[in-house]
């Protein structure tokens, strides 16, 4: 599924996050090998790479936070260019 989504969005690197892959080198190798095989099977496409983050739990939580912030009205926290403090409430 990740490979197909990457092809749809025309990217050649996919980042995997989450605790499922923590210390699971067999799963990492299997996913990386699958990406390499799929790239070889489609010679007209650029080679795809599966990337695995070291602190995957942290980055997975950060991605989830950023995704949830998009659905909220966070426009009340915009930089206040008139104040020296930097960040402030939007008037």
PDB file of C-alpha atoms in Angstrom, residues 6-56:
ATOM      1  CA  UNK A   6       4.218   6.713  -3.261  1.00  0.00           C
ATOM      2  CA  UNK A   7       3.736   6.013  -6.966  1.00  0.00           C
ATOM      3  CA  UNK A   8       0.440   7.922  -7.023  1.00  0.00           C
ATOM      4  CA  UNK A   9       2.090  10.955  -5.401  1.00  0.00           C
ATOM      5  CA  UNK A  10       5.277  10.602  -7.474  1.00  0.00           C
ATOM      6  CA  UNK A  11       7.783  10.315  -4.605  1.00  0.00           C
ATOM      7  CA  UNK A  12      10.739   7.948  -4.446  1.00  0.00           C
ATOM      8  CA  UNK A  13      11.282   7.769  -0.681  1.00  0.00           C
ATOM      9  CA  UNK A  14       8.841   6.483   1.937  1.00  0.00           C
ATOM     10  CA  UNK A  15       9.432   7.086   5.653  1.00  0.00           C
ATOM     11  CA  UNK A  16       8.164   4.427   8.011  1.00  0.00           C
ATOM     12  CA  UNK A  17       7.357   5.430  11.583  1.00  0.00           C
ATOM     13  CA  UNK A  18       5.622   3.761  14.488  1.00  0.00           C
ATOM     14  CA  UNK A  19       6.526   1.291  17.186  1.00  0.00           C
ATOM     15  CA  UNK A  20       5.708  -1.758  15.060  1.00  0.00           C
ATOM     16  CA  UNK A  21       9.133  -1.596  13.451  1.00  0.00           C
ATOM     17  CA  UNK A  22      11.023  -0.888  16.687  1.00  0.00           C
ATOM     18  CA  UNK A  23      13.811  -3.432  16.965  1.00  0.00           C
ATOM     19  CA  UNK A  24      12.158  -5.515  14.237  1.00  0.00           C
ATOM     20  CA  UNK A  25      14.988  -5.807  11.738  1.00  0.00           C
ATOM     21  CA  UNK A  26      13.269  -8.662   9.887  1.00  0.00           C
ATOM     22  CA  UNK A  27      10.270  -6.440   9.069  1.00  0.00           C
ATOM     23  CA  UNK A  28      12.579  -3.598   8.001  1.00  0.00           C
ATOM     24  CA  UNK A  29      14.546  -5.853   5.659  1.00  0.00           C
ATOM     25  CA  UNK A  30      11.355  -7.359   4.248  1.00  0.00           C
ATOM     26  CA  UNK A  31       9.845  -3.941   3.487  1.00  0.00           C
ATOM     27  CA  UNK A  32      13.100  -2.605   2.001  1.00  0.00           C
ATOM     28  CA  UNK A  33      13.491  -5.740  -0.140  1.00  0.00           C
ATOM     29  CA  UNK A  34       9.876  -5.474  -1.343  1.00  0.00           C
ATOM     30  CA  UNK A  35      10.446  -1.862  -2.396  1.00  0.00           C
ATOM     31  CA  UNK A  36      13.596  -2.839  -4.268  1.00  0.00           C
ATOM     32  CA  UNK A  37      11.846  -5.741  -6.047  1.00  0.00           C
ATOM     33  CA  UNK A  38       8.906  -3.549  -7.040  1.00  0.00           C
ATOM     34  CA  UNK A  39      11.308  -0.925  -8.394  1.00  0.00           C
ATOM     35  CA  UNK A  40      13.121  -3.520 -10.499  1.00  0.00           C
ATOM     36  CA  UNK A  41       9.805  -4.868 -11.799  1.00  0.00           C
ATOM     37  CA  UNK A  42       8.890  -1.383 -13.086  1.00  0.00           C
ATOM     38  CA  UNK A  43      11.961  -0.408 -15.137  1.00  0.00           C
ATOM     39  CA  UNK A  44      10.532   2.889 -16.375  1.00  0.00           C
ATOM     40  CA  UNK A  45      10.197   4.268 -12.855  1.00  0.00           C
ATOM     41  CA  UNK A  46      12.779   5.729 -10.524  1.00  0.00           C
ATOM     42  CA  UNK A  47      13.997   3.382  -7.789  1.00  0.00           C
ATOM     43  CA  UNK A  48      11.949   3.555  -4.581  1.00  0.00           C
ATOM     44  CA  UNK A  49      13.561   3.612  -1.136  1.00  0.00           C
ATOM     45  CA  UNK A  50      12.048   2.586   2.183  1.00  0.00           C
ATOM     46  CA  UNK A  51      13.504   4.649   5.044  1.00  0.00           C
ATOM     47  CA  UNK A  52      13.190   3.838   8.739  1.00  0.00           C
ATOM     48  CA  UNK A  53      13.587   6.446  11.473  1.00  0.00           C
ATOM     49  CA  UNK A  54      15.683   5.845  14.574  1.00  0.00           C
ATOM     50  CA  UNK A  55      13.214   7.504  16.956  1.00  0.00           C
ATOM     51  CA  UNK A  56      10.147   6.201  15.178  1.00  0.00           C
TER      52      UNK A  56
END
